[in-house]
Amino acid sequence: MPQLIIAGLGIQDLNQMTLESIEALKAADQVLYLGTQFDRHSSLLSLYGVRSITNIFSLYEAGTIDDANYVRIYEHVVAVAQANQLTVLLVPGHPRIGVTLVQRLESSAPIALRILAGISSFDTLINDLGRDPLEYGSIVIDANRALLFNKLWDASLDCYLYHVCSVGTRKVHVHDAQKDNDWSHLKKHLLKIYSPESIACLVSSSMTNASEPTNRSAALSDLEQLLPFVHFGTTLFIQAQRPKQLNREFYLRLAGDL
Ligand SMILES: C[S@@+](CC[C@H](N)C(=O)[O-])C[C@H]1O[C@@H](n2cnc3c(N)ncnc32)[C@H](O)[C@@H]1O
């Protein structure tokens, strides 16, 4: 029976691909590449022993409705997977973080599917920022979902706000993330949770061997200052603030163990 394996490319060139993913690539009849760095990666993937690789990112039309892109890519992936014994689909980062195509394939593709864990931007972000996500607790959330469901969280958690490249729009302008990007609503929403002086950081983990991570900060009252720097590899991070409450009874219980 034909099988489709979805594997993650990691974030920084191919340094963060797992051995498990590389083994799958070697065994594959067809590899479909949905990353953004095909020219940089294709020769190295060939060295890994990949027999046949196609760049399917070209099926993604910038500036059109995101969902229409994913329907087109979904149909192509299913057709290739049905015509081969083993197909590997390569996606950026970890396949389970922010890749709606993966959910669509999992819920309705008529093929056997396996998803391999990979290194995500969340992994690289906590490393670049030097944060343990358990230390203060963390919220990882899609910006559009936060606004759509009016989600308000506790400011004493670290916050990683994903997809700030396309707020309030279903169109994805891959080369100009400022276009149609409604940060005024985003700012209004964040000001329901944080004070205007709270610092927001637009962070990008390095995506190539030759570059460094970037981190630009502004007070929430001046959030629009960061907009010119937003792109598809940036996440907005807001550091946890001092908690306002302490459960004294629980504290005494822990203290009693000392
Ligand atoms: C479609 S999701 C894909 C995420 C990917 N599957 C992963 O595991 O990181 C894209 C979002 O991931 C985040 N992202 C991707 N690359 C990043 C990077 N190099 N640094 C920071 N955030 C990144 C951004 O929030 C971006 O809007």
mmCIF file of C-alpha atoms and ligand atoms in Angstrom:
data_model
loop_
_atom_site.group_PDB
_atom_site.id
_atom_site.type_symbol
_atom_site.label_atom_id
_atom_site.label_comp_id
_atom_site.label_asym_id
_atom_site.label_seq_id
_atom_site.Cartn_x
_atom_site.Cartn_y
_atom_site.Cartn_z
ATOM 1 C CA MET A 1 0.000 0.000 0.000
ATOM 2 C CA PRO A 2 1.382 3.473 -0.862
ATOM 3 C CA GLN A 3 2.701 5.395 2.114
ATOM 4 C CA LEU A 4 3.280 9.088 2.725
ATOM 5 C CA ILE A 5 5.772 10.191 5.363
ATOM 6 C CA ILE A 6 5.813 13.838 6.422
ATOM 7 C CA ALA A 7 9.156 14.962 7.816
ATOM 8 C CA GLY A 8 10.465 18.288 9.119
ATOM 9 C CA LEU A 9 13.373 20.199 7.602
ATOM 10 C CA GLY A 10 14.179 21.942 10.880
ATOM 11 C CA ILE A 11 14.771 25.695 10.786
ATOM 12 C CA GLN A 12 18.457 26.293 10.044
ATOM 13 C CA ASP A 13 19.337 24.926 6.617
ATOM 14 C CA LEU A 14 19.421 21.130 7.003
ATOM 15 C CA ASN A 15 21.414 21.061 10.265
ATOM 16 C CA GLN A 16 18.335 20.185 12.258
ATOM 17 C CA MET A 17 16.955 17.266 10.260
ATOM 18 C CA THR A 18 16.723 14.108 12.328
ATOM 19 C CA LEU A 19 18.447 10.826 11.437
ATOM 20 C CA GLU A 20 14.968 9.278 11.265
ATOM 21 C CA SER A 21 13.957 11.795 8.553
ATOM 22 C CA ILE A 22 17.168 11.211 6.591
ATOM 23 C CA GLU A 23 16.564 7.433 6.670
ATOM 24 C CA ALA A 24 13.051 8.021 5.299
ATOM 25 C CA LEU A 25 14.484 10.219 2.521
ATOM 26 C CA LYS A 26 16.902 7.480 1.469
ATOM 27 C CA ALA A 27 14.095 4.938 1.223
ATOM 28 C CA ALA A 28 11.663 7.213 -0.661
ATOM 29 C CA ASP A 29 10.721 6.804 -4.331
ATOM 30 C CA GLN A 30 9.675 10.466 -4.444
ATOM 31 C CA VAL A 31 10.475 13.431 -2.230
ATOM 32 C CA LEU A 32 8.268 16.531 -2.332
ATOM 33 C CA TYR A 33 9.879 19.694 -0.978
ATOM 34 C CA LEU A 34 7.625 22.369 0.531
ATOM 35 C CA GLY A 35 10.333 24.524 2.111
ATOM 36 C CA THR A 36 11.427 27.943 0.886
ATOM 37 C CA GLN A 37 15.146 27.255 0.258
ATOM 38 C CA PHE A 38 15.090 24.680 -2.526
ATOM 39 C CA ASP A 39 18.149 26.058 -4.308
ATOM 40 C CA ARG A 40 20.226 25.874 -1.131
ATOM 41 C CA HIS A 41 18.935 22.474 -0.049
ATOM 42 C CA SER A 42 18.451 20.334 -3.146
ATOM 43 C CA SER A 43 22.111 19.446 -3.745
ATOM 44 C CA LEU A 44 22.654 18.516 -0.100
ATOM 45 C CA LEU A 45 19.502 16.385 -0.127
ATOM 46 C CA SER A 46 20.895 14.570 -3.173
ATOM 47 C CA LEU A 47 24.060 13.847 -1.178
ATOM 48 C CA TYR A 48 21.850 12.246 1.471
ATOM 49 C CA GLY A 49 20.870 9.715 -1.210
ATOM 50 C CA VAL A 50 17.534 11.189 -2.309
ATOM 51 C CA ARG A 51 16.627 9.647 -5.680
ATOM 52 C CA SER A 52 13.960 12.016 -6.954
ATOM 53 C CA ILE A 53 12.996 15.394 -5.517
ATOM 54 C CA THR A 54 10.486 18.008 -6.696
ATOM 55 C CA ASN A 55 10.050 21.533 -5.398
ATOM 56 C CA ILE A 56 6.295 21.962 -4.836
ATOM 57 C CA PHE A 57 6.566 25.387 -3.188
ATOM 58 C CA SER A 58 5.960 26.759 -6.704
ATOM 59 C CA LEU A 59 2.339 25.555 -6.314
ATOM 60 C CA TYR A 60 2.011 28.211 -3.609
ATOM 61 C CA GLU A 61 0.788 31.436 -5.222
ATOM 62 C CA ALA A 62 1.766 34.506 -3.206
ATOM 63 C CA GLY A 63 -0.996 37.051 -2.609
ATOM 64 C CA THR A 64 -3.852 34.590 -3.095
ATOM 65 C CA ILE A 65 -6.161 33.023 -0.494
ATOM 66 C CA ASP A 66 -4.094 30.698 1.691
ATOM 67 C CA ASP A 67 -6.690 27.947 1.730
ATOM 68 C CA ALA A 68 -6.832 27.783 -2.084
ATOM 69 C CA ASN A 69 -3.078 27.218 -2.098
ATOM 70 C CA TYR A 70 -3.368 24.361 0.345
ATOM 71 C CA VAL A 71 -6.174 22.658 -1.604
ATOM 72 C CA ARG A 72 -3.961 22.751 -4.721
ATOM 73 C CA ILE A 73 -0.939 21.401 -2.836
ATOM 74 C CA TYR A 74 -3.043 18.774 -1.039
ATOM 75 C CA GLU A 75 -4.341 17.393 -4.349
ATOM 76 C CA HIS A 76 -0.846 17.261 -5.834
ATOM 77 C CA VAL A 77 0.638 15.498 -2.790
ATOM 78 C CA VAL A 78 -2.157 12.895 -2.735
ATOM 79 C CA ALA A 79 -1.783 12.210 -6.483
ATOM 80 C CA VAL A 80 2.011 11.711 -6.179
ATOM 81 C CA ALA A 81 1.653 9.566 -3.048
ATOM 82 C CA GLN A 82 -0.930 7.329 -4.740
ATOM 83 C CA ALA A 83 1.376 6.787 -7.727
ATOM 84 C CA ASN A 84 4.394 5.698 -5.634
ATOM 85 C CA GLN A 85 5.184 3.169 -2.924
ATOM 86 C CA LEU A 86 6.876 5.637 -0.562
ATOM 87 C CA THR A 87 6.669 9.421 -0.812
ATOM 88 C CA VAL A 88 8.267 11.808 1.673
ATOM 89 C CA LEU A 89 6.866 15.325 2.039
ATOM 90 C CA LEU A 90 9.369 17.768 3.563
ATOM 91 C CA VAL A 91 7.987 20.811 5.395
ATOM 92 C CA PRO A 92 9.774 23.546 7.374
ATOM 93 C CA GLY A 93 10.335 23.024 11.086
ATOM 94 C CA HIS A 94 8.162 20.413 12.806
ATOM 95 C CA PRO A 95 5.271 19.103 10.680
ATOM 96 C CA ARG A 96 2.831 19.465 13.596
ATOM 97 C CA ILE A 97 3.417 23.178 14.216
ATOM 98 C CA GLY A 98 1.329 25.537 12.111
ATOM 99 C CA VAL A 99 1.101 23.401 8.948
ATOM 100 C CA THR A 100 -2.613 23.141 8.122
ATOM 101 C CA LEU A 101 -1.810 20.909 5.135
ATOM 102 C CA VAL A 102 -0.636 18.221 7.565
ATOM 103 C CA GLN A 103 -3.951 18.264 9.428
ATOM 104 C CA ARG A 104 -5.825 18.108 6.143
ATOM 105 C CA LEU A 105 -3.763 15.134 4.941
ATOM 106 C CA GLU A 106 -4.211 13.394 8.271
ATOM 107 C CA SER A 107 -7.970 13.832 8.349
ATOM 108 C CA SER A 108 -8.818 13.006 4.741
ATOM 109 C CA ALA A 109 -5.988 11.690 2.558
ATOM 110 C CA PRO A 110 -6.777 8.185 1.242
ATOM 111 C CA ILE A 111 -3.233 6.907 1.943
ATOM 112 C CA ALA A 112 -1.249 5.489 4.852
ATOM 113 C CA LEU A 113 0.377 8.414 6.620
ATOM 114 C CA ARG A 114 3.207 8.746 9.132
ATOM 115 C CA ILE A 115 4.408 11.995 10.650
ATOM 116 C CA LEU A 116 7.945 12.275 11.993
ATOM 117 C CA ALA A 117 8.877 14.688 14.759
ATOM 118 C CA GLY A 118 11.233 17.504 13.786
ATOM 119 C CA ILE A 119 12.924 20.576 15.237
ATOM 120 C CA SER A 120 10.501 23.495 15.174
ATOM 121 C CA SER A 121 10.832 27.257 15.379
ATOM 122 C CA PHE A 122 9.569 26.898 18.951
ATOM 123 C CA ASP A 123 12.682 24.831 19.741
ATOM 124 C CA THR A 124 15.005 27.323 18.081
ATOM 125 C CA LEU A 125 13.226 30.331 19.643
ATOM 126 C CA ILE A 126 13.512 29.072 23.227
ATOM 127 C CA ASN A 127 17.158 28.336 22.521
ATOM 128 C CA ASP A 128 17.848 31.785 21.011
ATOM 129 C CA LEU A 129 15.952 33.556 23.795
ATOM 130 C CA GLY A 130 17.470 31.348 26.504
ATOM 131 C CA ARG A 131 14.010 30.599 27.940
ATOM 132 C CA ASP A 132 12.793 27.391 29.522
ATOM 133 C CA PRO A 133 9.087 27.359 28.565
ATOM 134 C CA LEU A 134 8.225 25.669 31.875
ATOM 135 C CA GLU A 135 9.917 28.234 34.093
ATOM 136 C CA TYR A 136 7.085 30.769 33.957
ATOM 137 C CA GLY A 137 4.698 28.691 31.859
ATOM 138 C CA SER A 138 4.159 29.645 28.214
ATOM 139 C CA ILE A 139 1.409 30.324 25.788
ATOM 140 C CA VAL A 140 2.012 29.494 22.124
ATOM 141 C CA ILE A 141 -0.782 30.886 20.008
ATOM 142 C CA ASP A 142 -1.702 31.829 16.451
ATOM 143 C CA ALA A 143 -2.345 35.594 16.209
ATOM 144 C CA ASN A 144 -5.520 35.226 14.137
ATOM 145 C CA ARG A 145 -6.996 32.660 16.561
ATOM 146 C CA ALA A 146 -6.227 34.926 19.511
ATOM 147 C CA LEU A 147 -8.158 37.764 17.866
ATOM 148 C CA LEU A 148 -10.957 35.605 16.432
ATOM 149 C CA PHE A 149 -11.841 33.997 19.771
ATOM 150 C CA ASN A 150 -10.878 37.037 21.811
ATOM 151 C CA LYS A 151 -8.436 34.932 23.793
ATOM 152 C CA LEU A 152 -6.962 36.707 26.796
ATOM 153 C CA TRP A 153 -4.208 35.080 28.793
ATOM 154 C CA ASP A 154 -2.326 35.676 31.991
ATOM 155 C CA ALA A 155 0.517 38.173 31.440
ATOM 156 C CA SER A 156 2.674 36.195 33.885
ATOM 157 C CA LEU A 157 3.166 33.551 31.154
ATOM 158 C CA ASP A 158 5.789 33.815 28.414
ATOM 159 C CA CYS A 159 3.943 34.388 25.153
ATOM 160 C CA TYR A 160 4.945 33.207 21.661
ATOM 161 C CA LEU A 161 2.580 34.735 19.113
ATOM 162 C CA TYR A 162 2.783 32.920 15.779
ATOM 163 C CA HIS A 163 1.749 34.034 12.285
ATOM 164 C CA VAL A 164 2.041 37.767 12.926
ATOM 165 C CA CYS A 165 2.909 37.935 9.199
ATOM 166 C CA SER A 166 -0.751 37.794 8.145
ATOM 167 C CA VAL A 167 -3.093 39.246 10.772
ATOM 168 C CA GLY A 168 -6.724 39.733 9.737
ATOM 169 C CA THR A 169 -6.237 38.408 6.225
ATOM 170 C CA ARG A 170 -6.590 35.067 4.448
ATOM 171 C CA LYS A 171 -4.144 36.230 1.809
ATOM 172 C CA VAL A 172 -0.489 35.471 2.243
ATOM 173 C CA HIS A 173 1.933 37.959 0.723
ATOM 174 C CA VAL A 174 5.069 35.868 0.955
ATOM 175 C CA HIS A 175 7.333 38.691 -0.237
ATOM 176 C CA ASP A 176 5.666 41.602 1.580
ATOM 177 C CA ALA A 177 4.273 40.668 4.977
ATOM 178 C CA GLN A 178 3.274 44.303 5.705
ATOM 179 C CA LYS A 179 0.590 44.212 3.015
ATOM 180 C CA ASP A 180 -2.990 43.701 4.339
ATOM 181 C CA ASN A 181 -1.431 42.921 7.739
ATOM 182 C CA ASP A 182 -3.731 44.383 10.392
ATOM 183 C CA TRP A 183 -1.411 45.079 13.313
ATOM 184 C CA SER A 184 -3.667 47.815 14.656
ATOM 185 C CA HIS A 185 -6.146 45.104 15.739
ATOM 186 C CA LEU A 186 -3.292 43.017 17.079
ATOM 187 C CA LYS A 187 -2.009 45.936 19.158
ATOM 188 C CA LYS A 188 -5.501 46.695 20.481
ATOM 189 C CA HIS A 189 -5.887 43.076 21.505
ATOM 190 C CA LEU A 190 -2.506 42.841 23.244
ATOM 191 C CA LEU A 191 -3.267 46.031 25.159
ATOM 192 C CA LYS A 192 -6.216 44.209 26.752
ATOM 193 C CA ILE A 193 -3.632 41.888 28.347
ATOM 194 C CA TYR A 194 -0.507 44.013 28.801
ATOM 195 C CA SER A 195 0.342 47.576 29.775
ATOM 196 C CA PRO A 196 1.483 49.936 26.948
ATOM 197 C CA GLU A 197 5.049 49.876 28.387
ATOM 198 C CA SER A 198 5.355 46.093 28.073
ATOM 199 C CA ILE A 199 8.072 45.084 25.645
ATOM 200 C CA ALA A 200 7.321 42.990 22.573
ATOM 201 C CA CYS A 201 10.174 41.312 20.678
ATOM 202 C CA LEU A 202 10.003 40.310 17.043
ATOM 203 C CA VAL A 203 12.311 37.316 16.903
ATOM 204 C CA SER A 204 13.649 35.330 13.987
ATOM 205 C CA SER A 205 15.820 32.265 14.430
ATOM 206 C CA SER A 206 18.524 31.993 11.805
ATOM 207 C CA MET A 207 17.423 30.054 8.775
ATOM 208 C CA THR A 208 20.842 29.636 7.157
ATOM 209 C CA ASN A 209 24.223 28.476 8.443
ATOM 210 C CA ALA A 210 25.648 31.899 7.666
ATOM 211 C CA SER A 211 23.151 34.105 9.540
ATOM 212 C CA GLU A 212 22.455 35.013 13.157
ATOM 213 C CA PRO A 213 19.086 35.145 14.922
ATOM 214 C CA THR A 214 17.498 38.609 15.003
ATOM 215 C CA ASN A 215 15.556 40.161 17.863
ATOM 216 C CA ARG A 216 13.962 43.637 17.628
ATOM 217 C CA SER A 217 12.037 45.150 20.522
ATOM 218 C CA ALA A 218 9.490 47.905 21.026
ATOM 219 C CA ALA A 219 7.027 48.918 23.713
ATOM 220 C CA LEU A 220 3.513 47.685 22.896
ATOM 221 C CA SER A 221 2.412 51.325 22.569
ATOM 222 C CA ASP A 222 4.844 51.531 19.589
ATOM 223 C CA LEU A 223 4.231 48.054 18.202
ATOM 224 C CA GLU A 224 3.920 49.379 14.613
ATOM 225 C CA GLN A 225 7.676 50.189 14.732
ATOM 226 C CA LEU A 226 8.300 46.463 14.342
ATOM 227 C CA LEU A 227 5.981 45.994 11.363
ATOM 228 C CA PRO A 228 8.629 46.801 8.688
ATOM 229 C CA PHE A 229 10.696 43.871 10.005
ATOM 230 C CA VAL A 230 7.964 41.231 9.969
ATOM 231 C CA HIS A 231 8.337 38.311 7.557
ATOM 232 C CA PHE A 232 7.363 34.660 7.389
ATOM 233 C CA GLY A 233 10.128 33.628 9.743
ATOM 234 C CA THR A 234 9.308 35.984 12.614
ATOM 235 C CA THR A 235 7.403 35.352 15.855
ATOM 236 C CA LEU A 236 6.351 37.951 18.420
ATOM 237 C CA PHE A 237 7.602 37.143 21.922
ATOM 238 C CA ILE A 238 6.415 38.855 25.113
ATOM 239 C CA GLN A 239 8.270 37.927 28.250
ATOM 240 C CA ALA A 240 6.372 36.805 31.366
ATOM 241 C CA GLN A 241 5.629 39.556 33.871
ATOM 242 C CA ARG A 242 5.869 39.160 37.618
ATOM 243 C CA PRO A 243 2.956 37.015 38.873
ATOM 244 C CA LYS A 244 0.372 38.991 40.875
ATOM 245 C CA GLN A 245 -0.758 36.138 43.098
ATOM 246 C CA LEU A 246 0.830 33.483 45.258
ATOM 247 C CA ASN A 247 -1.043 30.463 46.613
ATOM 248 C CA ARG A 248 0.158 30.836 50.172
ATOM 249 C CA GLU A 249 -1.255 27.559 51.395
ATOM 250 C CA PHE A 250 0.566 25.680 48.632
ATOM 251 C CA TYR A 251 3.715 27.694 49.247
ATOM 252 C CA LEU A 252 3.685 26.679 52.930
ATOM 253 C CA ARG A 253 3.170 23.090 51.944
ATOM 254 C CA LEU A 254 6.221 23.198 49.641
ATOM 255 C CA ALA A 255 8.220 25.071 52.294
ATOM 256 C CA GLY A 256 7.343 22.344 54.799
ATOM 257 C CA ASP A 257 9.174 19.801 52.608
ATOM 258 C CA LEU A 258 12.436 21.715 52.859
HETATM 259 C C1 LIG B 1 3.375 28.092 8.866
HETATM 260 S S1 LIG B 1 4.163 28.184 10.427
HETATM 261 C C2 LIG B 1 5.283 26.869 10.262
HETATM 262 C C3 LIG B 1 6.061 26.595 11.487
HETATM 263 C C4 LIG B 1 7.005 25.404 11.339
HETATM 264 N N1 LIG B 1 6.309 24.197 10.993
HETATM 265 C C5 LIG B 1 7.781 25.179 12.631
HETATM 266 O O1 LIG B 1 7.811 24.062 13.145
HETATM 267 O O2 LIG B 1 8.411 26.121 13.094
HETATM 268 C C6 LIG B 1 5.140 29.624 10.220
HETATM 269 C C7 LIG B 1 5.324 30.415 11.507
HETATM 270 O O3 LIG B 1 6.370 29.823 12.282
HETATM 271 C C8 LIG B 1 7.151 30.833 12.898
HETATM 272 N N2 LIG B 1 8.523 30.741 12.366
HETATM 273 C C9 LIG B 1 8.931 30.092 11.268
HETATM 274 N N3 LIG B 1 10.257 30.219 11.090
HETATM 275 C C10 LIG B 1 10.705 30.969 12.113
HETATM 276 C C11 LIG B 1 11.993 31.457 12.501
HETATM 277 N N4 LIG B 1 13.081 31.206 11.783
HETATM 278 N N5 LIG B 1 12.078 32.200 13.619
HETATM 279 C C12 LIG B 1 10.980 32.502 14.356
HETATM 280 N N6 LIG B 1 9.743 32.060 14.041
HETATM 281 C C13 LIG B 1 9.608 31.311 12.937
HETATM 282 C C14 LIG B 1 6.503 32.187 12.543
HETATM 283 O O4 LIG B 1 5.601 32.529 13.577
HETATM 284 C C15 LIG B 1 5.758 31.851 11.264
HETATM 285 O O5 LIG B 1 4.654 32.721 11.051
#
